[in-house]
Amino acid sequence: METSIPASEAPITDHPKMTVIGTGYLGATHAVCMAVLGFDVLGVDVDEKKIALLAAGTVPFFEPGLDEQLRAALASGRLRFTTDFDEAARFGDVHFICVGTPQAEGSHAADMRYVDSAFTEIASRIDRKALLVGKSTVPIGTASRLTELVQSVSPIGSELELAWNPEFLREGFAVKDTMHPDRLVFGVASSWAQRQLEAAFRPILDEDTPSVVTDLATAELVKVAANSFLATKISYINAMAEVCEATGADVNLLATALSYDSRIGGRFLKPGLGFGGGCLPKDIRAFVYRAEELGVGQAVGFLKEVDKINQRRRVRTVDLIRELADGDLAGKKIAALGAAFKPNSDDVRDAPALDVARFLYLEGATVMVYDPEANENAHRAYPDLNYVDSMREALEGADVVALLTEWDEFRIADPAEIGELVAHRRIVDGRHALDADAYRADGWVYRALGRPTDPQTVALHEDARDDAEAPLHR
Ligand code: UGA
């Protein structure tokens, strides 16, 4: 049905009521934070268990600080949860769609089933002027395709508008990144949509947060371009680590020296086991896939190399562990410290740590995995590995220790103390997170990818490095 009011002249709702559809990692955080910022929010999901947990004040995953904010939001009366799409359609002026776009089975493409279904479910019930806002990471062109789809199923036709607002939050910092983002990106097709989105983000814009208003395709592209850049930076320094290994150079010192060039910067330049998680790996693959569909595959062909470099880190880490296990992993006991794809998260999707543990197991090692938060998820993904409840249990009698996720608990461990627990003082620092000198001083054989094995060279270099405060951080 066509409307007589051009979309750009329709009034906006100053303090819009919001729904957040999909209460996974992104959606739950967004719903909670928007309620904390003062909006009335309805969280919607098809998963009744998840909705019941959230409504009872429990976050169904590990994210520092989110539990407290959830409870505060519920107590304020501004946040509720439901599985009822009719209620959601009646309630919302602005509907944020935050469902997942995982890698499709047997393909590098993104699986769009959840996105398509969420947009269709809500749009087919909306019978008054409203804005649908996609936040999921999607292939370029999705928003334009969805605009046609939602306008064809909604009773109000083209009165129902669609915008794209990519999300840049990092796991482990989700609350901070949502409430105080680096920037906001508003992909819109009309000035009404822009004004309505600005009203929905007013408290954040009032903090002088930079905002960039774009067309729909650019907004979609910003997200994959950002994640591709970050992945490339990590693989770049890991590629340099490979060169370092062949030359006896030290990739940590190299990264430190590069990081002082403000054009390069030290963030995401930390070498090690590489990137994992539910975003970077699948996003670069889906980007290549989509670019090939669009006939511009060559432009992002380098991302295939970025992916390969990243995968090699896992294999090379296993090589190092095998080397320390006297060349044969069969029957050796390996302490695998960490399973999550990064610290302060219980997420094991495409986790380099778990991949390494699995490879070790496949070569016949007895792998004792300990992660402060991710054991349960890891066990669900790979039930064959041994999971223990403490670092101490993992270390007892170990032939080689492998640090695979740099949790603080592992970083601050005393090499002398933990040396008493293991069978052999041999450690592979997969995350370049430990003090090599301290370990070597306590009689450990310490190895890390891209760092020289000769202790004297290392000591010399580390003295030099101690003189300078490195701006290397993630
Ligand atoms: C990433 C992006 O950083 C977010 O901006 C984005 O919103 C999010 O994906 C998403 O698409 O939803 P996240 O997956 O939470 O966030 O994790 P990161 O902090 O980016 O770390 C990704 C991986 O890179 C981790 O496995 C980490 O260990 C690794 N990494 C990071 C390195 O190996 N070296 C570094 O220097 C930094």
Coordinates of C-alpha atoms and ligand atoms in Angstrom, one line a residue:
M1 CA 0.0 0.0 0.0
E2 CA 1.4 3.4 -0.9
T3 CA 1.2 6.3 1.6
S4 CA 0.4 9.9 0.8
I5 CA 3.0 11.3 3.2
P6 CA 6.6 11.1 1.8
A7 CA 8.6 9.1 4.2
S8 CA 11.0 12.0 4.9
E9 CA 8.2 14.3 6.1
A10 CA 6.6 11.8 8.5
P11 CA 6.9 12.8 12.2
I12 CA 9.5 10.9 14.2
T13 CA 9.1 9.6 17.8
D14 CA 11.4 11.5 20.0
H15 CA 11.7 8.9 22.7
P16 CA 11.1 5.7 20.6
K17 CA 10.0 2.4 22.1
M18 CA 12.4 -0.2 21.0
T19 CA 12.4 -3.9 20.3
V20 CA 15.6 -5.9 20.0
I21 CA 15.0 -9.1 18.0
G22 CA 17.6 -11.8 18.7
T23 CA 18.9 -11.8 22.2
G24 CA 22.3 -13.5 21.6
Y25 CA 25.5 -11.7 22.4
L26 CA 24.8 -8.6 20.4
G27 CA 21.1 -8.3 21.0
A28 CA 21.1 -9.0 24.7
T29 CA 23.8 -6.4 25.3
H30 CA 22.0 -3.8 23.0
A31 CA 18.7 -4.4 24.8
V32 CA 20.2 -4.0 28.2
C33 CA 22.2 -0.9 27.4
M34 CA 19.4 0.9 25.6
A35 CA 17.2 0.4 28.7
V36 CA 20.0 1.6 30.9
L37 CA 20.2 4.7 28.7
G38 CA 16.5 5.4 29.5
F39 CA 14.5 3.8 26.6
D40 CA 11.6 1.3 27.0
V41 CA 12.9 -1.9 25.5
L42 CA 11.3 -5.2 24.6
G43 CA 13.8 -8.1 24.0
V44 CA 12.5 -10.7 21.6
D45 CA 13.7 -14.2 20.8
V46 CA 12.3 -17.5 19.5
D47 CA 14.4 -19.3 22.2
E48 CA 12.1 -19.6 25.2
K49 CA 14.8 -20.7 27.5
K50 CA 17.0 -17.8 26.7
I51 CA 14.1 -15.4 27.2
A52 CA 13.2 -17.0 30.6
L53 CA 16.8 -16.6 31.8
L54 CA 17.1 -13.0 30.7
A55 CA 13.7 -12.1 32.2
A56 CA 14.9 -13.7 35.5
G57 CA 18.1 -11.5 35.5
T58 CA 20.6 -14.1 34.2
V59 CA 22.8 -13.4 31.2
P60 CA 23.1 -16.8 29.3
F61 CA 26.8 -16.2 28.4
F62 CA 29.8 -14.7 30.1
E63 CA 30.3 -11.0 29.6
P64 CA 31.9 -8.9 32.4
G65 CA 29.6 -6.3 33.8
L66 CA 26.5 -7.3 31.8
D67 CA 24.7 -9.2 34.6
E68 CA 24.7 -6.1 36.8
Q69 CA 23.4 -3.9 34.0
L70 CA 20.7 -6.5 33.2
R71 CA 19.5 -6.5 36.8
A72 CA 19.5 -2.7 36.9
A73 CA 17.6 -2.5 33.6
L74 CA 15.0 -5.0 34.8
A75 CA 14.6 -3.2 38.1
S76 CA 14.0 0.1 36.3
G77 CA 10.9 -1.4 34.7
R78 CA 12.1 -0.3 31.3
L79 CA 13.3 -3.7 30.0
R80 CA 11.1 -6.7 29.4
F81 CA 11.5 -9.9 27.3
T82 CA 9.0 -11.9 25.2
T83 CA 8.8 -14.6 22.5
D84 CA 5.6 -13.0 21.1
F85 CA 6.2 -11.2 17.8
D86 CA 2.6 -9.8 17.8
E87 CA 3.4 -8.0 21.1
A88 CA 6.7 -6.8 19.6
A89 CA 5.1 -5.4 16.5
R90 CA 2.5 -3.5 18.6
F91 CA 5.2 -2.2 21.1
G92 CA 8.1 -0.9 18.9
D93 CA 8.7 2.4 17.1
V94 CA 12.1 1.2 16.2
H95 CA 12.9 -2.5 15.9
F96 CA 16.6 -3.6 16.0
I97 CA 17.3 -6.9 14.4
C98 CA 20.4 -8.6 16.0
V99 CA 20.2 -12.2 15.0
G100 CA 23.3 -14.2 13.9
T101 CA 24.8 -14.7 10.5
P102 CA 27.0 -17.8 11.0
Q103 CA 29.1 -19.3 8.3
A104 CA 26.8 -21.6 6.2
E105 CA 27.4 -25.3 6.4
G106 CA 29.8 -26.5 3.6
S107 CA 30.3 -22.9 2.3
H108 CA 32.1 -19.7 3.0
A109 CA 28.9 -17.7 2.5
A110 CA 26.9 -16.3 5.4
D111 CA 23.8 -18.2 6.5
M112 CA 21.0 -15.7 6.1
R113 CA 18.1 -17.8 7.3
Y114 CA 17.9 -16.2 10.7
V115 CA 18.0 -12.6 9.4
D116 CA 15.4 -13.3 6.7
S117 CA 13.1 -15.0 9.1
A118 CA 13.4 -12.3 11.8
F119 CA 12.7 -9.5 9.3
T120 CA 9.8 -11.3 7.8
E121 CA 8.2 -12.3 11.2
I122 CA 8.2 -8.7 12.5
A123 CA 7.5 -6.9 9.2
S124 CA 4.4 -9.0 8.5
R125 CA 2.9 -7.8 11.8
I126 CA 3.7 -4.1 11.6
D127 CA 0.6 -1.9 10.8
R128 CA 1.9 1.6 11.7
K129 CA 4.8 3.7 10.8
A130 CA 8.0 2.1 12.1
L131 CA 11.7 1.7 11.5
L132 CA 13.4 -1.7 11.1
V133 CA 17.1 -1.4 11.9
G134 CA 19.5 -4.2 10.9
K135 CA 22.6 -4.6 13.2
S136 CA 23.7 -8.1 12.1
T137 CA 26.9 -8.4 10.0
V138 CA 25.6 -9.2 6.5
P139 CA 26.7 -9.5 2.8
I140 CA 26.6 -6.2 1.0
G141 CA 23.2 -5.8 -0.8
T142 CA 21.3 -7.5 2.0
A143 CA 19.6 -4.3 3.2
S144 CA 18.3 -3.4 -0.2
R145 CA 17.0 -7.0 -0.7
L146 CA 15.4 -6.9 2.7
T147 CA 13.7 -3.5 2.0
E148 CA 11.8 -5.1 -0.8
L149 CA 11.0 -8.1 1.2
V150 CA 9.7 -6.3 4.3
Q151 CA 7.7 -3.8 2.3
S152 CA 6.0 -6.6 0.4
V153 CA 5.0 -8.5 3.5
S154 CA 4.0 -5.6 5.8
P155 CA 0.4 -4.3 5.9
I156 CA 1.8 -0.7 5.6
G157 CA 4.0 -1.4 2.6
S158 CA 6.6 1.3 1.9
E159 CA 5.7 3.1 5.1
L160 CA 7.8 0.5 6.8
E161 CA 11.4 1.7 6.4
L162 CA 14.7 0.0 6.9
A163 CA 18.0 1.2 8.0
W164 CA 21.4 -0.4 8.8
N165 CA 23.4 0.3 11.9
P166 CA 26.4 -1.9 12.2
E167 CA 27.7 -2.9 15.6
F168 CA 31.4 -2.8 16.5
L169 CA 31.3 -4.2 20.0
R170 CA 34.1 -6.5 21.2
E171 CA 33.3 -9.5 23.5
G172 CA 34.7 -8.8 26.9
F173 CA 34.0 -5.0 26.5
A174 CA 30.5 -5.3 25.2
V175 CA 28.8 -2.9 27.7
K176 CA 31.4 -0.2 27.3
D177 CA 31.5 -0.5 23.5
T178 CA 27.7 -0.3 23.3
M179 CA 27.3 2.7 25.7
H180 CA 30.4 4.6 24.5
P181 CA 31.2 3.5 21.0
D182 CA 34.0 4.9 18.9
R183 CA 31.5 5.9 16.3
L184 CA 28.0 5.3 15.1
V185 CA 27.2 4.5 11.5
F186 CA 23.7 5.1 10.2
G187 CA 22.9 3.6 6.9
V188 CA 19.6 5.1 5.7
A189 CA 17.4 5.5 2.7
S190 CA 15.5 8.6 3.8
S191 CA 15.9 11.6 6.1
W192 CA 13.1 10.3 8.2
A193 CA 15.0 7.1 9.0
Q194 CA 18.1 9.2 9.8
R195 CA 16.2 11.4 12.2
Q196 CA 14.5 8.5 13.8
L197 CA 17.8 6.7 14.3
E198 CA 19.3 9.8 15.8
A199 CA 16.5 10.0 18.3
A200 CA 17.1 6.3 19.2
F201 CA 20.8 7.1 19.9
R202 CA 20.3 10.6 21.4
P203 CA 22.1 9.9 24.7
I204 CA 25.1 8.5 22.9
L205 CA 25.2 11.3 20.3
D206 CA 25.0 13.8 23.1
E207 CA 28.4 12.5 24.3
D208 CA 29.9 13.9 21.1
T209 CA 30.2 10.4 19.6
P210 CA 31.2 10.8 16.0
S211 CA 28.4 9.6 13.6
V212 CA 28.6 8.8 9.9
V213 CA 25.5 8.8 7.8
T214 CA 25.7 6.6 4.8
D215 CA 23.6 4.8 2.2
L216 CA 22.6 1.2 3.1
A217 CA 25.4 -0.6 1.1
T218 CA 28.1 1.6 2.7
A219 CA 26.9 0.9 6.2
E220 CA 27.0 -2.9 5.5
L221 CA 30.5 -2.5 4.0
V222 CA 31.8 -0.5 6.9
K223 CA 31.4 -3.5 9.2
V224 CA 33.1 -6.1 7.1
A225 CA 35.8 -3.7 6.0
A226 CA 36.6 -3.0 9.7
N227 CA 36.8 -6.6 10.6
S228 CA 38.8 -7.4 7.5
F229 CA 41.3 -4.7 8.4
L230 CA 41.7 -6.0 11.9
A231 CA 42.2 -9.5 10.7
T232 CA 44.7 -8.4 8.1
K233 CA 46.7 -6.5 10.8
I234 CA 46.9 -9.6 13.0
S235 CA 47.9 -11.8 10.1
Y236 CA 50.4 -9.3 8.9
I237 CA 52.4 -9.4 12.2
N238 CA 52.0 -13.2 12.3
A239 CA 53.4 -13.4 8.8
M240 CA 56.3 -11.4 10.0
A241 CA 56.7 -13.9 12.8
E242 CA 57.2 -16.6 10.2
V243 CA 59.9 -14.6 8.6
C244 CA 61.4 -14.0 12.1
E245 CA 61.6 -17.7 12.7
A246 CA 63.5 -18.2 9.5
T247 CA 66.0 -15.5 10.4
G248 CA 66.4 -15.7 14.1
A249 CA 64.7 -12.3 14.5
D250 CA 62.3 -11.5 17.4
V251 CA 58.7 -10.7 16.3
N252 CA 57.9 -9.1 19.7
L253 CA 60.7 -6.6 19.3
L254 CA 59.7 -6.0 15.7
A255 CA 56.1 -5.3 16.7
T256 CA 57.2 -3.0 19.4
A257 CA 59.4 -1.0 17.0
L258 CA 56.6 -0.8 14.4
S259 CA 54.1 0.3 17.0
Y260 CA 55.9 3.6 17.7
D261 CA 55.1 4.7 14.2
S262 CA 51.7 6.3 14.8
R263 CA 50.7 5.6 11.2
I264 CA 50.9 1.9 12.0
G265 CA 50.0 1.8 15.7
G266 CA 50.3 -1.0 18.2
R267 CA 46.7 -2.2 18.4
F268 CA 45.9 -5.6 16.9
L269 CA 49.6 -6.0 16.2
K270 CA 50.1 -8.6 18.9
P271 CA 51.6 -11.8 17.4
G272 CA 50.7 -15.2 18.5
L273 CA 48.2 -17.9 17.8
G274 CA 46.0 -15.6 15.7
F275 CA 42.4 -14.6 15.6
G276 CA 39.3 -16.7 16.2
G277 CA 35.8 -16.1 17.4
G278 CA 32.4 -15.8 15.9
C279 CA 33.2 -12.7 13.8
L280 CA 36.6 -12.2 12.2
P281 CA 37.1 -15.6 10.6
K282 CA 33.6 -16.0 9.2
D283 CA 33.3 -12.3 8.2
I284 CA 36.4 -12.3 6.0
R285 CA 35.3 -15.6 4.3
A286 CA 31.8 -14.3 3.7
F287 CA 33.3 -11.0 2.4
V288 CA 35.4 -12.9 -0.2
Y289 CA 32.4 -15.0 -1.2
R290 CA 30.2 -11.9 -1.7
A291 CA 32.9 -10.0 -3.5
E292 CA 33.3 -12.9 -5.9
E293 CA 29.6 -12.9 -6.5
L294 CA 29.8 -9.2 -7.3
G295 CA 32.6 -9.8 -9.7
V296 CA 35.2 -8.0 -7.5
G297 CA 36.8 -11.1 -6.0
Q298 CA 40.3 -9.9 -7.0
A299 CA 40.0 -6.8 -4.8
V300 CA 39.8 -8.9 -1.6
G301 CA 41.7 -12.0 -2.8
F302 CA 44.4 -11.1 -0.2
L303 CA 41.9 -12.0 2.5
K304 CA 42.3 -15.6 1.5
E305 CA 45.9 -15.3 2.4
V306 CA 45.1 -13.6 5.7
D307 CA 42.9 -16.6 6.5
K308 CA 45.7 -19.1 5.5
I309 CA 48.3 -17.3 7.6
N310 CA 45.9 -17.4 10.5
Q311 CA 45.2 -21.1 10.1
R312 CA 49.0 -21.8 9.9
R313 CA 49.5 -20.4 13.4
R314 CA 47.5 -23.2 14.9
V315 CA 49.5 -25.9 13.0
R316 CA 52.8 -24.2 13.8
T317 CA 51.9 -24.0 17.5
V318 CA 51.3 -27.7 17.5
D319 CA 54.7 -28.2 15.8
L320 CA 56.4 -26.2 18.6
I321 CA 54.6 -28.3 21.3
R322 CA 55.6 -31.5 19.5
E323 CA 59.2 -30.3 19.4
L324 CA 59.2 -29.7 23.1
A325 CA 57.6 -33.2 23.6
D326 CA 60.8 -34.7 22.2
G327 CA 59.3 -34.9 18.7
D328 CA 56.4 -37.2 19.5
L329 CA 53.1 -36.3 21.1
A330 CA 51.7 -39.9 21.4
G331 CA 51.2 -40.7 25.1
K332 CA 52.5 -37.2 26.3
K333 CA 50.5 -35.2 28.8
I334 CA 49.9 -31.7 27.6
A335 CA 48.4 -28.9 29.8
A336 CA 46.3 -26.8 27.5
L337 CA 45.7 -23.4 29.3
G338 CA 42.7 -21.8 27.7
A339 CA 40.0 -22.7 25.4
A340 CA 38.1 -19.5 24.7
F341 CA 39.0 -17.6 21.5
K342 CA 40.3 -14.7 23.7
P343 CA 40.4 -13.9 27.5
N344 CA 37.3 -12.6 29.3
S345 CA 35.0 -14.6 27.1
D346 CA 33.5 -18.1 27.2
D347 CA 33.1 -18.1 23.4
V348 CA 34.8 -21.1 21.7
R349 CA 33.6 -20.4 18.2
D350 CA 36.5 -21.0 15.8
A351 CA 38.8 -20.8 18.9
P352 CA 42.5 -21.2 18.0
A353 CA 43.1 -22.6 21.5
L354 CA 40.6 -25.4 21.1
D355 CA 41.8 -26.2 17.6
V356 CA 45.3 -26.7 19.0
A357 CA 44.0 -28.9 21.8
R358 CA 42.1 -31.0 19.2
F359 CA 45.2 -31.4 17.0
L360 CA 47.3 -32.6 20.0
Y361 CA 44.6 -35.1 20.9
L362 CA 44.5 -36.4 17.3
E363 CA 48.2 -37.1 17.6
G364 CA 47.7 -39.2 20.6
A365 CA 48.5 -36.7 23.4
T366 CA 46.5 -36.7 26.7
V367 CA 45.3 -33.1 26.7
M368 CA 44.2 -31.5 30.0
V369 CA 42.2 -28.4 29.1
Y370 CA 41.5 -25.7 31.6
D371 CA 39.7 -22.4 30.9
P372 CA 38.4 -20.2 33.7
E373 CA 35.1 -19.6 31.9
A374 CA 34.8 -21.7 28.7
N375 CA 35.2 -25.3 29.8
E376 CA 31.5 -25.9 29.5
N377 CA 31.2 -24.6 25.9
A378 CA 34.4 -26.3 25.0
H379 CA 33.2 -29.6 26.3
R380 CA 30.0 -29.3 24.3
A381 CA 32.1 -28.6 21.1
Y382 CA 34.8 -31.3 21.7
P383 CA 33.7 -33.8 24.3
D384 CA 36.7 -36.1 23.7
L385 CA 39.2 -33.8 25.4
N386 CA 39.8 -33.9 29.2
Y387 CA 38.5 -30.8 31.0
V388 CA 39.6 -29.9 34.5
D389 CA 38.4 -27.3 37.0
S390 CA 41.7 -25.7 37.9
M391 CA 45.0 -24.6 36.4
R392 CA 46.7 -26.8 39.0
E393 CA 44.9 -29.9 37.9
A394 CA 45.8 -29.2 34.2
L395 CA 49.5 -28.7 35.1
E396 CA 50.0 -31.8 37.3
G397 CA 52.4 -34.2 35.7
A398 CA 52.4 -32.3 32.3
D399 CA 55.2 -33.0 29.9
V400 CA 54.6 -29.7 28.1
V401 CA 52.5 -26.7 29.0
A402 CA 50.7 -24.7 26.2
L403 CA 49.4 -21.3 27.0
L404 CA 46.6 -20.9 24.4
T405 CA 44.4 -18.1 25.8
E406 CA 46.0 -15.3 27.7
W407 CA 43.7 -15.1 30.8
D408 CA 45.2 -13.1 33.7
E409 CA 45.3 -16.2 35.8
F410 CA 47.9 -17.7 33.5
R411 CA 49.8 -14.5 33.0
I412 CA 50.4 -13.9 36.7
A413 CA 51.2 -17.5 37.6
D414 CA 54.6 -17.9 39.3
P415 CA 56.9 -20.0 37.1
A416 CA 58.7 -21.4 40.2
E417 CA 55.5 -22.5 41.9
I418 CA 53.9 -24.1 38.8
G419 CA 57.2 -25.7 38.0
E420 CA 56.7 -27.9 41.1
L421 CA 53.5 -29.3 39.5
V422 CA 54.7 -30.3 36.0
A423 CA 56.7 -33.4 35.0
H424 CA 59.0 -31.2 32.8
R425 CA 59.5 -27.5 32.8
R426 CA 58.7 -26.9 29.1
I427 CA 56.3 -24.2 28.0
V428 CA 55.0 -22.9 24.6
D429 CA 53.6 -19.4 25.0
G430 CA 51.1 -19.3 22.2
R431 CA 50.0 -15.8 23.0
H432 CA 53.4 -14.1 23.8
A433 CA 51.9 -13.3 27.1
L434 CA 54.5 -14.5 29.6
D435 CA 57.8 -13.2 30.8
A436 CA 60.2 -15.4 29.0
D437 CA 63.2 -14.4 31.2
A438 CA 61.3 -15.2 34.4
Y439 CA 60.4 -18.7 33.1
R440 CA 63.9 -19.4 31.8
A441 CA 65.4 -18.2 35.1
D442 CA 63.3 -20.8 36.9
G443 CA 64.6 -23.6 34.6
W444 CA 61.9 -23.7 32.0
V445 CA 62.4 -24.2 28.3
Y446 CA 60.3 -21.3 27.0
R447 CA 59.3 -21.2 23.3
A448 CA 57.0 -18.8 21.4
L449 CA 56.4 -18.6 17.6
G450 CA 58.6 -16.0 16.0
R451 CA 61.0 -15.6 18.9
P452 CA 64.5 -16.9 19.0
T453 CA 65.3 -20.0 21.0
D454 CA 68.7 -18.9 22.1
P455 CA 68.2 -17.6 25.7
Q456 CA 71.1 -15.2 25.6
T457 CA 69.8 -13.4 22.5
V458 CA 66.4 -13.2 24.1
A459 CA 67.8 -11.8 27.3
L460 CA 69.8 -9.2 25.4
H461 CA 66.7 -8.1 23.5
E462 CA 64.4 -8.0 26.5
D463 CA 66.8 -5.7 28.3
A464 CA 66.6 -3.4 25.4
R465 CA 62.9 -3.6 25.3
D466 CA 62.5 -2.9 29.0
D467 CA 63.9 0.5 28.4
A468 CA 61.0 1.4 26.3
E469 CA 57.3 1.4 27.2
A470 CA 55.7 -0.5 24.4
P471 CA 52.4 0.9 23.1
L472 CA 51.4 -2.7 22.1
H473 CA 47.9 -3.6 23.2
R474 CA 44.8 -5.2 21.8
Ligands
UGA1 C1 35.6 -8.3 16.7 C2 35.9 -6.8 16.4 O1 37.1 -6.4 17.2 C3 34.7 -6.0 16.9 O2 34.9 -4.6 16.5 C4 33.5 -6.5 16.1 O3 32.3 -5.8 16.5 C5 33.2 -7.9 16.4 O4 34.4 -8.7 16.0 C6 32.0 -8.4 15.7 O5 32.1 -8.5 14.4 O6 31.0 -8.6 16.3 P1 35.7 -9.9 18.9 O7 35.4 -11.0 18.0 O8 35.0 -9.7 20.2 O9 35.5 -8.5 18.1 O10 37.2 -10.0 19.3 P2 38.6 -9.2 19.0 O11 38.9 -8.5 20.3 O12 38.5 -8.4 17.8 O13 39.6 -10.4 18.9 C7 39.5 -11.3 17.8 C8 40.6 -12.3 17.8 O14 41.9 -11.7 17.4 C9 40.9 -13.0 19.1 O15 41.0 -14.4 18.9 C10 42.2 -12.4 19.6 O16 42.9 -13.2 20.4 C11 42.9 -12.1 18.3 N1 43.9 -11.0 18.4 C12 43.5 -9.7 18.6 C13 45.2 -11.3 18.1 O17 45.6 -12.4 17.8 N2 46.2 -10.3 18.1 C14 45.8 -9.0 18.4 O18 46.7 -8.1 18.4 C15 44.5 -8.7 18.7

